[in-house]
Amino acid sequence: MTLEVLKQGAEGRLYLGEFKGESCLIKERFVKKYRHLELDTQITRQRMKAEVKAAGRCLAAGILAPRILHSDLTSHKLYMEYFGSAQTAKQFIQKTVAESTDEQAKQRLEELCTRIGGIIGRMHANNIIHGDLTTSNILINPNPNTSSSYDIIFIDFGLSHYNQATEDKGVDLYVLERALLSTHSEQPYLFEHILAAYRKECGKDEEAVLAKFEEVRARGRKRTMIG
């Protein structure tokens, strides 16, 4: 069967396929020629296993993530739930800014960021570290049965892990802040709303995590200044 390639990135390809009669997304991690074959295989399998575990932990915690239908460690393919009508949060933000007045855009994006921040807070309260928080790794999926008309789904857990360390949670937040500043520099208020909602949901370690985040942020600024 010929698979339809939806996207190709640095880490792999995404295909539209089928598993046991259900339409699905197939994520294939291809071999990195610059790495030793045995090391490449080990890293690839670790990331596939991490993705499966993290998606399962998210769903168990009531956080939306793709259902993993099948994992083939030999061919390096993951078969997962496909959201055909979804767009990334990056696309959603850009479209909202382009098609709305400044005030309308701020209102819609504040709601989006409040929901995203709350979800990340619940992730960290359950010791789930995403590892690559960007607006490209968050899907906005239409759902007319909700008050906001959409669901928020986190994807791409290849760098995720399970850890209660405040350092890892602080780094997760820092990665997201840097991604927002890079991709959505004209909307500097986005992270502020995410962080405000995060504080309410991240659990008993709130102050320790945010203190660690400030440490990580300070180290990042120092590296930037020094070059």
Tab-separated table of C-alpha atoms in Angstrom, residues 2-196:
chain	number	residue	atom	x	y	z
A	2	THR	CA	1.319	3.428	-0.947
A	3	LEU	CA	1.206	5.845	1.976
A	4	GLU	CA	0.406	9.522	1.570
A	5	VAL	CA	3.230	11.668	2.943
A	6	LEU	CA	1.767	14.553	4.938
A	7	LYS	CA	4.972	16.077	6.251
A	8	GLN	CA	8.682	15.461	6.460
A	9	GLY	CA	10.898	16.989	9.118
A	10	ALA	CA	14.370	16.554	10.553
A	11	GLU	CA	13.312	13.654	12.773
A	12	GLY	CA	11.032	11.702	10.471
A	13	ARG	CA	8.049	11.520	8.155
A	14	LEU	CA	4.329	11.652	8.801
A	15	TYR	CA	2.019	9.557	6.656
A	16	LEU	CA	-1.729	9.224	6.438
A	17	GLY	CA	-2.513	5.514	6.729
A	18	GLU	CA	-4.775	2.933	8.301
A	19	PHE	CA	-4.577	0.510	11.214
A	20	LYS	CA	-7.202	-2.226	11.671
A	21	GLY	CA	-9.685	-0.269	9.578
A	22	GLU	CA	-9.136	3.034	11.366
A	23	SER	CA	-7.598	6.044	9.636
A	24	CYS	CA	-4.438	6.992	11.457
A	25	LEU	CA	-1.264	9.004	11.391
A	26	ILE	CA	1.919	7.008	10.913
A	27	LYS	CA	5.069	8.568	12.293
A	28	GLU	CA	8.253	7.049	10.905
A	29	ARG	CA	11.631	7.936	12.364
A	30	PHE	CA	14.257	7.420	9.689
A	31	VAL	CA	17.915	6.489	10.164
A	32	LYS	CA	20.317	9.371	10.829
A	33	LYS	CA	23.315	8.692	8.602
A	34	TYR	CA	25.614	10.897	10.699
A	35	ARG	CA	25.121	8.676	13.777
A	36	HIS	CA	26.555	5.247	14.459
A	37	LEU	CA	23.852	2.767	13.420
A	38	GLU	CA	23.637	1.023	16.802
A	39	LEU	CA	23.461	4.349	18.661
A	40	ASP	CA	20.872	5.689	16.222
A	41	THR	CA	18.695	2.604	16.722
A	42	GLN	CA	18.958	2.937	20.492
A	43	ILE	CA	18.030	6.637	20.485
A	44	THR	CA	15.141	6.068	18.086
A	45	ARG	CA	13.675	3.275	20.205
A	46	GLN	CA	14.048	5.333	23.376
A	47	ARG	CA	12.153	8.224	21.800
A	48	MET	CA	9.415	5.972	20.467
A	49	LYS	CA	8.938	4.371	23.886
A	50	ALA	CA	8.942	7.812	25.527
A	51	GLU	CA	6.202	8.971	23.158
A	52	VAL	CA	4.023	5.952	23.874
A	53	LYS	CA	4.437	6.252	27.661
A	54	ALA	CA	3.870	10.021	27.779
A	55	ALA	CA	0.743	9.889	25.603
A	56	GLY	CA	-0.665	7.169	27.856
A	57	ARG	CA	0.142	9.109	31.022
A	58	CYS	CA	-1.474	12.249	29.600
A	59	LEU	CA	-4.672	10.430	28.695
A	60	ALA	CA	-4.769	8.822	32.146
A	61	ALA	CA	-4.479	12.307	33.687
A	62	GLY	CA	-7.311	13.679	31.536
A	63	ILE	CA	-4.967	15.567	29.200
A	64	LEU	CA	-5.714	15.183	25.502
A	65	ALA	CA	-3.001	13.482	23.440
A	66	PRO	CA	-3.143	11.132	20.433
A	67	ARG	CA	-4.073	7.535	21.228
A	68	ILE	CA	-1.211	5.256	20.225
A	69	LEU	CA	-2.740	2.435	18.189
A	70	HIS	CA	0.425	0.454	17.503
A	71	SER	CA	4.178	0.726	17.968
A	72	ASP	CA	6.607	-1.061	15.634
A	73	LEU	CA	10.142	-0.729	17.015
A	74	THR	CA	11.603	-2.702	14.093
A	75	SER	CA	10.362	-0.379	11.342
A	76	HIS	CA	10.485	2.645	13.675
A	77	LYS	CA	6.830	3.486	13.077
A	78	LEU	CA	4.152	4.702	15.452
A	79	TYR	CA	0.504	4.405	14.444
A	80	MET	CA	-1.561	7.019	16.227
A	81	GLU	CA	-4.896	8.768	16.275
A	82	TYR	CA	-5.298	11.247	13.416
A	83	PHE	CA	-6.978	14.629	13.853
A	84	GLY	CA	-7.774	15.550	10.268
A	85	SER	CA	-9.455	18.882	11.018
A	86	ALA	CA	-6.866	20.149	13.483
A	87	GLN	CA	-4.385	22.964	13.033
A	88	THR	CA	-1.352	23.723	15.150
A	89	ALA	CA	-1.495	26.404	17.829
A	90	LYS	CA	1.104	28.246	15.748
A	91	GLN	CA	-1.284	28.345	12.776
A	92	PHE	CA	-4.217	29.255	15.036
A	93	ILE	CA	-2.339	32.208	16.557
A	94	GLN	CA	-1.127	33.497	13.193
A	95	LYS	CA	-4.599	33.190	11.650
A	96	THR	CA	-6.266	34.875	14.625
A	97	VAL	CA	-3.862	37.822	14.452
A	98	ALA	CA	-4.292	38.138	10.669
A	99	GLU	CA	-8.091	37.982	10.658
A	100	SER	CA	-9.037	39.887	13.841
A	101	THR	CA	-8.729	43.347	15.290
A	102	ASP	CA	-5.989	43.742	17.905
A	103	GLU	CA	-8.546	43.655	20.718
A	104	GLN	CA	-10.343	40.585	19.348
A	105	ALA	CA	-7.060	38.776	18.812
A	106	LYS	CA	-5.884	39.526	22.354
A	107	GLN	CA	-9.135	38.228	23.802
A	108	ARG	CA	-9.091	34.986	21.813
A	109	LEU	CA	-5.405	34.360	22.413
A	110	GLU	CA	-5.695	35.082	26.132
A	111	GLU	CA	-8.329	32.340	26.326
A	112	LEU	CA	-6.118	29.967	24.335
A	113	CYS	CA	-3.057	30.642	26.488
A	114	THR	CA	-5.014	30.318	29.714
A	115	ARG	CA	-6.121	26.849	28.638
A	116	ILE	CA	-2.633	25.864	27.444
A	117	GLY	CA	-1.048	27.046	30.689
A	118	GLY	CA	-3.552	25.085	32.751
A	119	ILE	CA	-2.861	21.914	30.781
A	120	ILE	CA	0.918	22.260	31.137
A	121	GLY	CA	0.380	22.824	34.849
A	122	ARG	CA	-1.569	19.552	35.083
A	123	MET	CA	1.162	17.794	33.108
A	124	HIS	CA	3.792	18.935	35.578
A	125	ALA	CA	1.550	18.152	38.552
A	126	ASN	CA	1.575	14.597	37.185
A	127	ASN	CA	5.379	14.780	36.672
A	128	ILE	CA	5.082	14.585	32.864
A	129	ILE	CA	7.861	16.587	31.212
A	130	HIS	CA	7.116	17.286	27.548
A	131	GLY	CA	10.658	18.206	26.511
A	132	ASP	CA	9.765	20.198	23.379
A	133	LEU	CA	7.002	22.653	24.177
A	134	THR	CA	6.319	24.815	21.128
A	135	THR	CA	3.151	26.029	19.439
A	136	SER	CA	3.885	23.546	16.628
A	137	ASN	CA	3.475	20.684	19.103
A	138	ILE	CA	0.007	21.726	20.249
A	139	LEU	CA	-3.066	21.011	18.124
A	140	ILE	CA	-6.297	22.999	18.070
A	141	ASN	CA	-9.025	20.542	17.115
A	142	PRO	CA	-12.572	21.782	16.338
A	143	ASN	CA	-15.209	20.539	18.783
A	144	PRO	CA	-18.647	22.163	18.532
A	145	ASN	CA	-19.707	20.486	21.776
A	146	THR	CA	-17.437	22.667	23.920
A	147	SER	CA	-17.988	26.281	24.959
A	148	SER	CA	-14.792	27.393	23.218
A	149	SER	CA	-15.554	25.281	20.085
A	150	TYR	CA	-12.169	23.525	20.162
A	151	ASP	CA	-10.046	21.025	22.075
A	152	ILE	CA	-6.343	21.411	22.825
A	153	ILE	CA	-4.210	18.349	22.110
A	154	PHE	CA	-0.515	18.003	22.925
A	155	ILE	CA	1.623	16.006	20.487
A	156	ASP	CA	5.218	14.955	19.754
A	157	PHE	CA	6.403	13.473	23.043
A	158	GLY	CA	9.647	12.017	21.674
A	159	LEU	CA	11.761	14.029	24.136
A	160	SER	CA	9.410	13.558	27.064
A	161	HIS	CA	10.083	11.801	30.334
A	162	TYR	CA	8.576	11.205	33.749
A	163	ASN	CA	10.311	13.218	36.465
A	164	GLN	CA	9.317	15.213	39.531
A	165	ALA	CA	12.480	17.376	39.448
A	166	THR	CA	11.732	21.108	39.546
A	167	GLU	CA	14.742	21.699	37.252
A	168	ASP	CA	13.138	19.702	34.423
A	169	LYS	CA	9.834	21.517	34.842
A	170	GLY	CA	11.611	24.872	34.841
A	171	VAL	CA	13.473	23.943	31.652
A	172	ASP	CA	10.169	22.881	30.047
A	173	LEU	CA	8.744	26.352	30.727
A	174	TYR	CA	11.901	28.069	29.505
A	175	VAL	CA	11.841	26.134	26.221
A	176	LEU	CA	8.252	27.269	25.690
A	177	GLU	CA	9.046	30.899	26.500
A	178	ARG	CA	11.942	30.924	24.023
A	179	ALA	CA	9.773	29.292	21.353
A	180	LEU	CA	7.056	31.927	21.825
A	181	LEU	CA	9.528	34.808	21.678
A	182	SER	CA	11.001	33.372	18.489
A	183	THR	CA	7.796	32.439	16.667
A	184	HIS	CA	5.288	34.969	18.023
A	185	SER	CA	7.471	37.958	18.903
A	186	GLU	CA	4.677	40.414	18.055
A	187	GLN	CA	2.473	38.896	20.761
A	188	PRO	CA	4.735	39.184	23.850
A	189	TYR	CA	1.773	38.743	26.221
A	190	LEU	CA	1.229	35.068	25.321
A	191	PHE	CA	3.640	33.559	27.828
A	192	GLU	CA	2.403	35.845	30.605
A	193	HIS	CA	-1.105	34.356	30.310
A	194	ILE	CA	0.263	30.810	30.058
A	195	LEU	CA	2.326	31.266	33.212
A	196	ALA	CA	-0.574	32.773	35.176
